[in-house]
Coordinates of C-alpha atoms and ligand atoms in Angstrom, one line a residue:
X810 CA 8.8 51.9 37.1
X811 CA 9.0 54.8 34.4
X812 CA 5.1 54.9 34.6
X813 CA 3.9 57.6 32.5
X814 CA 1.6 60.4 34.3
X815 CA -2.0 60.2 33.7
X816 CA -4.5 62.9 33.9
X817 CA -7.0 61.1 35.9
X818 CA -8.9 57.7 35.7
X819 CA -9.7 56.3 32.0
X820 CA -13.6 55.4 32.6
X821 CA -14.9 55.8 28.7
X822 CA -15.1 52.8 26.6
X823 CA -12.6 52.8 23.8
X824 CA -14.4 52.3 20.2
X825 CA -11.1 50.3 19.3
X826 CA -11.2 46.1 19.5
X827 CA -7.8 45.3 20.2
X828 CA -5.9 46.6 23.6
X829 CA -2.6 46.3 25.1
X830 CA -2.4 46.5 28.9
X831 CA -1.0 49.6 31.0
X832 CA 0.8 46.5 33.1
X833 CA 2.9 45.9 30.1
X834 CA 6.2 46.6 30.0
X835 CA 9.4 46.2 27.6
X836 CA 13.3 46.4 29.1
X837 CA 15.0 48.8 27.2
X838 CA 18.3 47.5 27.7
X839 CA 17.5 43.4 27.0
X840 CA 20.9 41.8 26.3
X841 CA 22.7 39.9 29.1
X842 CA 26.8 40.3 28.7
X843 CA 28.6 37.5 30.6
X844 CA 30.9 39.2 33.3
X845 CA 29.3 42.8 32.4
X846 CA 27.5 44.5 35.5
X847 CA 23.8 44.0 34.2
X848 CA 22.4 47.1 32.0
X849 CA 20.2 49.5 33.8
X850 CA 17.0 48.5 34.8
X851 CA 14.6 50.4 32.5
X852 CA 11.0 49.0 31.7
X853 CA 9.2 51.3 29.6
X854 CA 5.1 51.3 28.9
X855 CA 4.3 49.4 25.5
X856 CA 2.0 51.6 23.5
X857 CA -1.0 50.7 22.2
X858 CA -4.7 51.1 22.3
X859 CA -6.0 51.0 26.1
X860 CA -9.4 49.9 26.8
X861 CA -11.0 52.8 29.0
X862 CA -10.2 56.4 27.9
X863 CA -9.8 59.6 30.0
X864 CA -11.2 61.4 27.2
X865 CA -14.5 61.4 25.6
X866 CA -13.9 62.3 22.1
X867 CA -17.0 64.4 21.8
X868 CA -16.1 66.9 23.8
X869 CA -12.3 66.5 23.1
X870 CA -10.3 69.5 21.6
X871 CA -6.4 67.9 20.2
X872 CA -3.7 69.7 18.7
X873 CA -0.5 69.3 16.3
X874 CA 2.7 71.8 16.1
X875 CA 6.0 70.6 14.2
X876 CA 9.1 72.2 15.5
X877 CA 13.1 72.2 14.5
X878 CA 14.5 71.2 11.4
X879 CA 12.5 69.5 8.1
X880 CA 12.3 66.1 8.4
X881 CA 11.0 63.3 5.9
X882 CA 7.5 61.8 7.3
X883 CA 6.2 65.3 8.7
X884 CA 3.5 65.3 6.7
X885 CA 2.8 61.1 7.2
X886 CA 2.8 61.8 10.9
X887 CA 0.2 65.1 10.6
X888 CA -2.2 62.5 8.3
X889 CA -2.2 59.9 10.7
X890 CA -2.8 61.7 14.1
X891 CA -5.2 63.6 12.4
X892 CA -7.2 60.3 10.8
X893 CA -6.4 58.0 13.7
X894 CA -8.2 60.6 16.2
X895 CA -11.1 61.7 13.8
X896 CA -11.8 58.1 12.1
X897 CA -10.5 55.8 14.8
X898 CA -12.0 57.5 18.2
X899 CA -14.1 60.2 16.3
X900 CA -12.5 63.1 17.7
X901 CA -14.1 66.3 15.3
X902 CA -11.7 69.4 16.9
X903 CA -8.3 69.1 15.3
X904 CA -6.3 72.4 15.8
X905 CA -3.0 72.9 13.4
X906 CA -0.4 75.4 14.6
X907 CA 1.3 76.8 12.4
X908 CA 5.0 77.5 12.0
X909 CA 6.3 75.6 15.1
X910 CA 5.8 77.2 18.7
X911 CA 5.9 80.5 18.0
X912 CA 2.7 79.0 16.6
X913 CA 1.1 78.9 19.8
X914 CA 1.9 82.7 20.3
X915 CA -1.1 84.1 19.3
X916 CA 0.7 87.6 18.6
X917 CA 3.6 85.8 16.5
X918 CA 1.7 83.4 14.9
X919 CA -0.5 82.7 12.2
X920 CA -4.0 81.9 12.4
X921 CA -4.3 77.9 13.5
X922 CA -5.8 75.6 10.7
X923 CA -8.6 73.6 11.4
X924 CA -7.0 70.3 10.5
X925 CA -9.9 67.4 8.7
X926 CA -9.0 64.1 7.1
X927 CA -9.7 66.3 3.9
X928 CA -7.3 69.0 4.8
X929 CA -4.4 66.0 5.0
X930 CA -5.5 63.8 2.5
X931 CA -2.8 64.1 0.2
X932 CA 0.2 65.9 2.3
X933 CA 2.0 62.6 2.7
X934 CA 2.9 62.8 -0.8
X935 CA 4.9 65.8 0.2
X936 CA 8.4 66.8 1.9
X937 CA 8.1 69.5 4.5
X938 CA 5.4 70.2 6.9
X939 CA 2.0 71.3 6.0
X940 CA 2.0 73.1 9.2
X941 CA 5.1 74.9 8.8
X942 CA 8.2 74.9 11.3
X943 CA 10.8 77.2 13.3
X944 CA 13.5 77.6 15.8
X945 CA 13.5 79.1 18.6
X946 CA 11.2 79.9 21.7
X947 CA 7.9 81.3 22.8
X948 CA 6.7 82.0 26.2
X949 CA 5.3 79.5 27.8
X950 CA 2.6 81.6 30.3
X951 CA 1.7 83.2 26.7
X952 CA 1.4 79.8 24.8
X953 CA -0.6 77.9 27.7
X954 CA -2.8 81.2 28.1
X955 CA -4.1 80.0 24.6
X956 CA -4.1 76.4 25.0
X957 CA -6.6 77.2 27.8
X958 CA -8.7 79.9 25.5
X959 CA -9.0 77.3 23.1
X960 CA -9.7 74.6 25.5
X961 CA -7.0 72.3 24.3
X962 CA -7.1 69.2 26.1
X963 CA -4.0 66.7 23.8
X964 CA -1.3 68.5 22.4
X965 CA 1.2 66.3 19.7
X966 CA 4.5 68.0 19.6
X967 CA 6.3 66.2 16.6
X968 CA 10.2 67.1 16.6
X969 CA 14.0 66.5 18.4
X970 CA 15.2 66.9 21.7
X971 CA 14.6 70.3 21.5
X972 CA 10.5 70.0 20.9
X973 CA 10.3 67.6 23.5
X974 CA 12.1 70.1 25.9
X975 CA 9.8 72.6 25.0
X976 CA 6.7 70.2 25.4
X977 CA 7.8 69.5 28.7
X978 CA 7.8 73.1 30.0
X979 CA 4.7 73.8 28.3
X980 CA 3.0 70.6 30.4
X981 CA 4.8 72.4 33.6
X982 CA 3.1 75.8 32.9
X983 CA -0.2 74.2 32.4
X984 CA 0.1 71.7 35.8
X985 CA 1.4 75.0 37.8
X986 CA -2.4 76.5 36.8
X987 CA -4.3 73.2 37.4
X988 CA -5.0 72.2 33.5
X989 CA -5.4 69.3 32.5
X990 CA -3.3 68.9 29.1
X991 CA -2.4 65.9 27.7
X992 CA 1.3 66.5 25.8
X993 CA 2.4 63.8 23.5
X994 CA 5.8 63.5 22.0
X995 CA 6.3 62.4 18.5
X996 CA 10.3 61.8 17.7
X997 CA 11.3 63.7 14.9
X998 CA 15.0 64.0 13.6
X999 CA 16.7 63.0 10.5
X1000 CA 20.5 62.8 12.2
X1001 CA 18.8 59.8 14.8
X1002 CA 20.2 61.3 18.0
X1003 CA 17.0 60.7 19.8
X1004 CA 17.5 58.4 23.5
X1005 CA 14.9 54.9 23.8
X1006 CA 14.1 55.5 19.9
X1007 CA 16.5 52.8 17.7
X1008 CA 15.3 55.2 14.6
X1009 CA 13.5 58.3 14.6
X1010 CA 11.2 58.8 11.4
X1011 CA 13.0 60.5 8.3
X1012 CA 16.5 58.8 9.2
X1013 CA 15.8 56.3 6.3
X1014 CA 15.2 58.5 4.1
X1015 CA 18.0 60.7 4.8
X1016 CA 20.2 57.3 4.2
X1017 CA 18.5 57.0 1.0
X1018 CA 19.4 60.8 -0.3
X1019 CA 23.2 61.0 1.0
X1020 CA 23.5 57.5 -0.5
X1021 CA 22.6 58.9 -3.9
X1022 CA 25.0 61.7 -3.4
X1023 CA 27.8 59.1 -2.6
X1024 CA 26.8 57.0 -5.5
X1025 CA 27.3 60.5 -7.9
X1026 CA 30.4 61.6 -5.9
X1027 CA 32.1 57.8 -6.7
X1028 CA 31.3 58.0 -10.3
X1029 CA 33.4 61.3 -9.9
X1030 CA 36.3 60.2 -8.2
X1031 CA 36.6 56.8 -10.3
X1032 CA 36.0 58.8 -14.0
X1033 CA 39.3 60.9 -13.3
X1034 CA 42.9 60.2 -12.4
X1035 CA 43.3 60.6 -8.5
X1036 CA 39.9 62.2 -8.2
X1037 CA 38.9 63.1 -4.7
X1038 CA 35.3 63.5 -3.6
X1039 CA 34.6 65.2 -0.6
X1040 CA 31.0 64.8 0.7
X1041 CA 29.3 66.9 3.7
X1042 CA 26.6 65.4 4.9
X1043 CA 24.4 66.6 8.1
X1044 CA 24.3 65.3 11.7
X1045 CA 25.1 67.8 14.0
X1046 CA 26.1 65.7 17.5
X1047 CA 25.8 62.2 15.8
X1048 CA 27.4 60.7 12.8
X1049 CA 24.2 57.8 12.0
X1050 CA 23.6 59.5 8.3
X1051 CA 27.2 59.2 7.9
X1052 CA 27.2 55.7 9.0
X1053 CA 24.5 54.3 7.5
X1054 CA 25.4 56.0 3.6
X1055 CA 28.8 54.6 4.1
X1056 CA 27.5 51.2 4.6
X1057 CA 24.5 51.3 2.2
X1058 CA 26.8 52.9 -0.7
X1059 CA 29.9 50.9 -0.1
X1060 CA 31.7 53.4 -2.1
X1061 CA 33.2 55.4 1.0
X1062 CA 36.8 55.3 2.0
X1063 CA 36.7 57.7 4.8
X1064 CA 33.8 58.3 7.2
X1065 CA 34.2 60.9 9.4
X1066 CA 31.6 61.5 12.5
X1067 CA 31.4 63.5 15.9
X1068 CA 32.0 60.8 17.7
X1069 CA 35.2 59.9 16.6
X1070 CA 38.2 63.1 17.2
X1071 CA 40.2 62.4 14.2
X1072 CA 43.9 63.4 13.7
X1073 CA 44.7 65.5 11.0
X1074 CA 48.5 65.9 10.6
X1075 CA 51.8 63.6 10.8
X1076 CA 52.7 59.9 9.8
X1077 CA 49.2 58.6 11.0
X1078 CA 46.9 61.7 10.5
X1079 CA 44.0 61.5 7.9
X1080 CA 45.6 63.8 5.1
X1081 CA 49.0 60.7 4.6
X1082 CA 46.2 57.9 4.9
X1083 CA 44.5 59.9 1.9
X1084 CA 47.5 60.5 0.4
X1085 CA 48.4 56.5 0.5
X1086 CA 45.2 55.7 -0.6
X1087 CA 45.5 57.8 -3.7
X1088 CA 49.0 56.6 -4.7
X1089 CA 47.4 53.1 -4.2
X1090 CA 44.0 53.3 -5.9
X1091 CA 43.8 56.8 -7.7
X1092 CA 40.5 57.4 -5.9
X1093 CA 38.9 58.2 -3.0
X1094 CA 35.7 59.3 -1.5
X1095 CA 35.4 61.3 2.0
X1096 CA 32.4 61.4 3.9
X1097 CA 32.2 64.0 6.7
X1098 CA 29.6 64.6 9.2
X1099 CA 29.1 68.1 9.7
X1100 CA 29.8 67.7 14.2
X1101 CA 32.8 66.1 12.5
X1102 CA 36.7 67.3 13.6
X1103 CA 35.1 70.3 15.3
X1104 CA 38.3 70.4 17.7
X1105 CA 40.3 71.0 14.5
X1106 CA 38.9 74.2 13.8
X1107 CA 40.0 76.9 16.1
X1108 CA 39.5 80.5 16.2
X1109 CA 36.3 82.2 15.3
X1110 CA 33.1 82.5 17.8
X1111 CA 30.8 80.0 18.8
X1112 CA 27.7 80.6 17.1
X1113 CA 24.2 79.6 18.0
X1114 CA 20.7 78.9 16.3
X1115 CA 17.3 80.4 17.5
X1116 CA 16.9 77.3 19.7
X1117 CA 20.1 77.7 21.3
X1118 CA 22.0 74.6 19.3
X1119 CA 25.4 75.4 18.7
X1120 CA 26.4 75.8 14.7
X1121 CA 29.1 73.5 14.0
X1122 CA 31.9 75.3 12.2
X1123 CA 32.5 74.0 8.3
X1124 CA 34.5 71.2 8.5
X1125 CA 33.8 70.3 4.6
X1126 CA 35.3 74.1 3.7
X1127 CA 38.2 73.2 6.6
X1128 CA 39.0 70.0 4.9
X1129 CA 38.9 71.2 1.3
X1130 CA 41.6 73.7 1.8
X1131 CA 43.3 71.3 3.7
X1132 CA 43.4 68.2 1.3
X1133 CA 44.0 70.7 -1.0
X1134 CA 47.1 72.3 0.0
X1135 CA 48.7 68.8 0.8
X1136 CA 48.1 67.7 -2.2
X1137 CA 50.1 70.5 -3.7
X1138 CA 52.8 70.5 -1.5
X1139 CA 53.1 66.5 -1.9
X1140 CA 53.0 67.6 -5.7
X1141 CA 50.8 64.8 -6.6
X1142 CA 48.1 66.0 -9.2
X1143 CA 44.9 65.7 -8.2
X1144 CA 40.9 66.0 -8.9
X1145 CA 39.1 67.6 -6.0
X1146 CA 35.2 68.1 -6.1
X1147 CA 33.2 69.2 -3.3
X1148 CA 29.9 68.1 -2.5
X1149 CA 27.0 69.4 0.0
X1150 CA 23.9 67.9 -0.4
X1151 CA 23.0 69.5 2.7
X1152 CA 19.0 70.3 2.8
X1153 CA 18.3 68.3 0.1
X1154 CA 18.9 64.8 2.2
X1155 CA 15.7 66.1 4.4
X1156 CA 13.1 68.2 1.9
X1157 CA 12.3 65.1 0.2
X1158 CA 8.9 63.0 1.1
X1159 CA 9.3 59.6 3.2
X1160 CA 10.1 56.4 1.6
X1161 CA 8.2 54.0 2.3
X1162 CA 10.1 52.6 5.4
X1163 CA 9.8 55.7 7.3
X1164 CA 6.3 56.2 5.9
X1165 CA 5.5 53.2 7.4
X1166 CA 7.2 54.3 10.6
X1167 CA 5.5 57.7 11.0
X1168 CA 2.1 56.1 11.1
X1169 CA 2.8 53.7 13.7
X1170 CA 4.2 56.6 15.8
X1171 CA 1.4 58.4 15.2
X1172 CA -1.1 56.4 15.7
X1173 CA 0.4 55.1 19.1
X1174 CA 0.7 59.0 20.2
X1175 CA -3.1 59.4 19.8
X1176 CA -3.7 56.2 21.6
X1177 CA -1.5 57.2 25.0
X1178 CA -3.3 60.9 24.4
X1179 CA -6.6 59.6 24.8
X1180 CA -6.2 57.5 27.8
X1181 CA -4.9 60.4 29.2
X1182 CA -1.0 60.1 29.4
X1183 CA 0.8 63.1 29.6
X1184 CA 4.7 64.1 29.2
X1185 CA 5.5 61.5 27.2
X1186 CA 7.1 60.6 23.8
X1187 CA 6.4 57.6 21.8
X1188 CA 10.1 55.2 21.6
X1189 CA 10.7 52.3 19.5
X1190 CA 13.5 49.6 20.4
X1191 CA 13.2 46.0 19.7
X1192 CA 10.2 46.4 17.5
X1193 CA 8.3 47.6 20.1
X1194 CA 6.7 50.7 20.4
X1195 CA 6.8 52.3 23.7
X1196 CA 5.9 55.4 26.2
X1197 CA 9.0 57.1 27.5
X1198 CA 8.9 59.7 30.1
X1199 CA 9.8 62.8 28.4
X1200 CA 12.0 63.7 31.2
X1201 CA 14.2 60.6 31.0
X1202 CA 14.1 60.9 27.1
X1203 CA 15.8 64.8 27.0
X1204 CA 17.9 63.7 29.9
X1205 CA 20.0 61.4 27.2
X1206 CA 22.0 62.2 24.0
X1207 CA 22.0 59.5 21.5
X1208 CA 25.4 59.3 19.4
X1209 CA 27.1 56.1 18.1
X1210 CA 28.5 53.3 20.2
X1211 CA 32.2 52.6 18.6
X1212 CA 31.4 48.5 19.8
X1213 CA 28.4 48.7 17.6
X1214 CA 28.2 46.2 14.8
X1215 CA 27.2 49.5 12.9
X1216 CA 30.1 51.7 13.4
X1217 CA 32.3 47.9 12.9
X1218 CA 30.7 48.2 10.0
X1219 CA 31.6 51.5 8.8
X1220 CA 35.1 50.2 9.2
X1221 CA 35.1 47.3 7.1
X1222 CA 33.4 49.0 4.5
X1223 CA 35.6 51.7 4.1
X1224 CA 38.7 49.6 5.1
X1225 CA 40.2 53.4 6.3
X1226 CA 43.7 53.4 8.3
X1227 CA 42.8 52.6 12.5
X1228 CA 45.4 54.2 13.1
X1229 CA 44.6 57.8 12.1
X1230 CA 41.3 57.1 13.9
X1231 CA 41.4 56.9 17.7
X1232 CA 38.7 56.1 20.1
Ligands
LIG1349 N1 15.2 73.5 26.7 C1 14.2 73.9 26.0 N2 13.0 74.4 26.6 C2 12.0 74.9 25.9 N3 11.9 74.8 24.6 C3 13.0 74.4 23.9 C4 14.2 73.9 24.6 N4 15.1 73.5 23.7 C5 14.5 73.7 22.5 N5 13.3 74.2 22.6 C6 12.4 74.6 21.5 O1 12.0 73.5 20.7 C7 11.9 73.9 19.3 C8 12.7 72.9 18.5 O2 14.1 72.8 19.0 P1 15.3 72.5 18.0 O3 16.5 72.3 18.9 O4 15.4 73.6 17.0 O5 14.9 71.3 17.2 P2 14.6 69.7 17.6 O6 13.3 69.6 18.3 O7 14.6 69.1 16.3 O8 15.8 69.3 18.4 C9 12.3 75.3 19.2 O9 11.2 76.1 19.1 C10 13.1 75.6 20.5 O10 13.0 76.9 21.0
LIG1350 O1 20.1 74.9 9.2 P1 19.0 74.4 10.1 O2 17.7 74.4 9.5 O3 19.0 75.1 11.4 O4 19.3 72.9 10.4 C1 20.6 72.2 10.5 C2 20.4 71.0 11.4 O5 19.2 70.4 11.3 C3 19.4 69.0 11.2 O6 19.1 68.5 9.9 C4 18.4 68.3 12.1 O7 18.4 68.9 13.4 P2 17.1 68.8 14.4 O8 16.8 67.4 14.5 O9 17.6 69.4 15.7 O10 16.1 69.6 13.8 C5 20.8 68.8 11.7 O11 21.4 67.6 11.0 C6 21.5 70.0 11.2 O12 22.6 70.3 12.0
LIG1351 MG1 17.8 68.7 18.2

């Protein structure tokens, strides 16, 4: 069940001394709720080293491409796949390309960089991606035309929902003309909206920044009479940055998150609890996810990025005027600031955590590539690592379950009024 494709039988020797068996599998779903109908089924491949390999690393030709937004840990996961498949099953032709997949296009793109454990020595001390990044598509018949010129037999396509899309429809270009290519998913995303992945590399460190920004914006609020901070943070379809600041923080009085249609207006809107909370406490700090309150915003077009995501419409600028004007017409005096940490939560390098995160992904990517899986991306629940199909992975969004202890959480901590919070 959810056996991941393979390109044909493994029959070389690993150089590796510890394996994990293709038998094994982990439930994704593992708890058993008295009364509840039992979870779906789903047992998922645990990665790992096999012991045979399709691919005999002298002859083997691997890739890397980063796509979609920055995200902490870019540069840990490049070092890793590079090192795991040059040191660990001496694999010498390491292609780099550059600046997402219009990388692959080899009329759009720059020239690939041969990649060497020299070349990413140091890049994990880094933010950003040494290979660059973008939005948006190529062609697929032109990308896989030079996959095949360069004979490249693994490709590791490190980003979101969207990458892993793309990576799919490159694998079905290059099975419709009989190539055998080996595409391997690394989960990339700083807002944690990824299906079968409990938390995607760079979340952590996202946490980390925003949680700065909230410590700042408290000291704010708290060093004036009735001082308000207001504080965007990103997370697009799901409000886990959001969640987990508020939590690590504990400064936050009002969280604010996609998945949660807040009201606004009247006895048990958002802008009275504020307004209570004020008279009570002369303080307050919002936190908003940027997918937050996106039905209160009407008017204006939808608007789109290169890859087809649609832009959520500025709920921190919405809200500002808002809490502003209520303010004023409640004539209570009142400190607003506005903060928008915005890229800076996902330029920075990866703490530790998620440094320690991207090299298991990595690592376990290079280890399904060379025993020739294809069309997967590497999960993690339970403290397991795993293979998911990458057709079962982009067939799920990931957003927050209200039961969770974690959005509970997010309640207690911020103490804000049920009421004006429905759902
Ligand atoms: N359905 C899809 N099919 C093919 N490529 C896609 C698809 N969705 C997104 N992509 C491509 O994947 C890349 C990254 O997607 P994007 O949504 O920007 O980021 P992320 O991977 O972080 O979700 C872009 O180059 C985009 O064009
Ligand atoms: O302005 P940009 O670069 O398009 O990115 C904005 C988006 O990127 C993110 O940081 C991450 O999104 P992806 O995982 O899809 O790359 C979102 O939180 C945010 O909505
Ligand atoms: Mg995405």
């Amino acid at each position: 069940m959810n056996d991941i494709p393979v390109l044909g039988t493994a029959r070389f020797p690993s150089p590796l001394t510890y394996f994990v068996s293709d038998q094994a599998r982990v439930l994704s779903s593992p708890i058993i709720t008295p009364n509840a109908p039992p979870a779906e089924d789903i047992r998922l491949e645990i990665a790992g080293p096999r012991e045979k390999l399709f691919f005999d690393a002298r002859t083997t030709r691997a890739a890397i491409v980063t796509c979609g937004g920055l995200c902490p840990g870019l540069n840990n996961v490049i070092r890793s796949l590079v090192r795991q498949l040059y040191h660990g099953y001496g694999v010498r032709e390491i292609l780099g390309f550059v600046g997402g997949y219009q990388g692959l296009d080899p009329w759009r793109g720059a020239e690939p960089i041969p990649l060497t454990p020299e070349f990413v020595d140091d890049i994990h001390k880094d933010g950003g991606s040494a290979l660059k990044t973008s939005r948006g598509p190529v062609d697929t018949s032109i990308a896989v035309d030079n996959l095949i010129r360069r004979k490249i037999n693994i490709l590791f396509v490190v980003g979101g929902d969207g990458t892993q899309r793309g990576g799919l429809a490159l694998l079905n270009e290059a099975r419709q003309r009989g190539y055998a290519l080996s595409v391997v998913g690394v989960p990339k995303t700083i807002d944690n909206d990824v299906a079968f992945v409990s938390r995607t590399f760079g979340y952590v460190t996202a946490v980390q920044e925003a949680t700065q920004a909230l410590m700042g914006a408290h000291t704010e609020a708290h060093s004036v009479h009735n001082g308000i901070s207001l504080v965007k943070i990103m997370g697009r379809h799901a409000g886990f940055i959001a969640a987990g600041a508020t939590i690590a923080s504990q400064e936050v009085n009002f969280t604010l998150v996609p998945e949660v249609p807040f009201v606004l207006d009247g006895e048990n809107g958002f802008l009275e609890a504020l307004r209570k909370r004020i008279l009570k406490r002369a303080h307050a700090v919002i936190l908003v996810a940027e997918g937050a309150g996106q039905h209160l915003i009407t008017g204006g077009k939808d608007e789109y990025d290169a890859s087809g995501n649609l832009k959520s419409k500025d709920i921190g600028l919405f809200l500002r005027e808002r809490i502003d004007a209520y303010f004023k017409q409640k004539g209570i005096p009142f400190t607003l600031r506005y903060i928008d940490p915005s890229y800076l939560i996902r330029s920075v390098p990866a703490c530790p955590e998620d440094g320690v995160l991207c090299d298991f992904f990595a690592r376990n990517a290079v280890h399904a590539a060379m025993a020739g899986k294809t069309g997967l991306v590497i999960g993690h629940q339970h403290d397991v690592f795993t293979h998911v199909p990458t057709e079962l992975l982009t067939s799920q969004k990931k957003q927050m379950d209200l039961n969770s202890p974690e959005w509970h959480a997010v309640l207690a901590t911020t103490g804000q009024n049920f009421a004006a919070f429905p759902g």
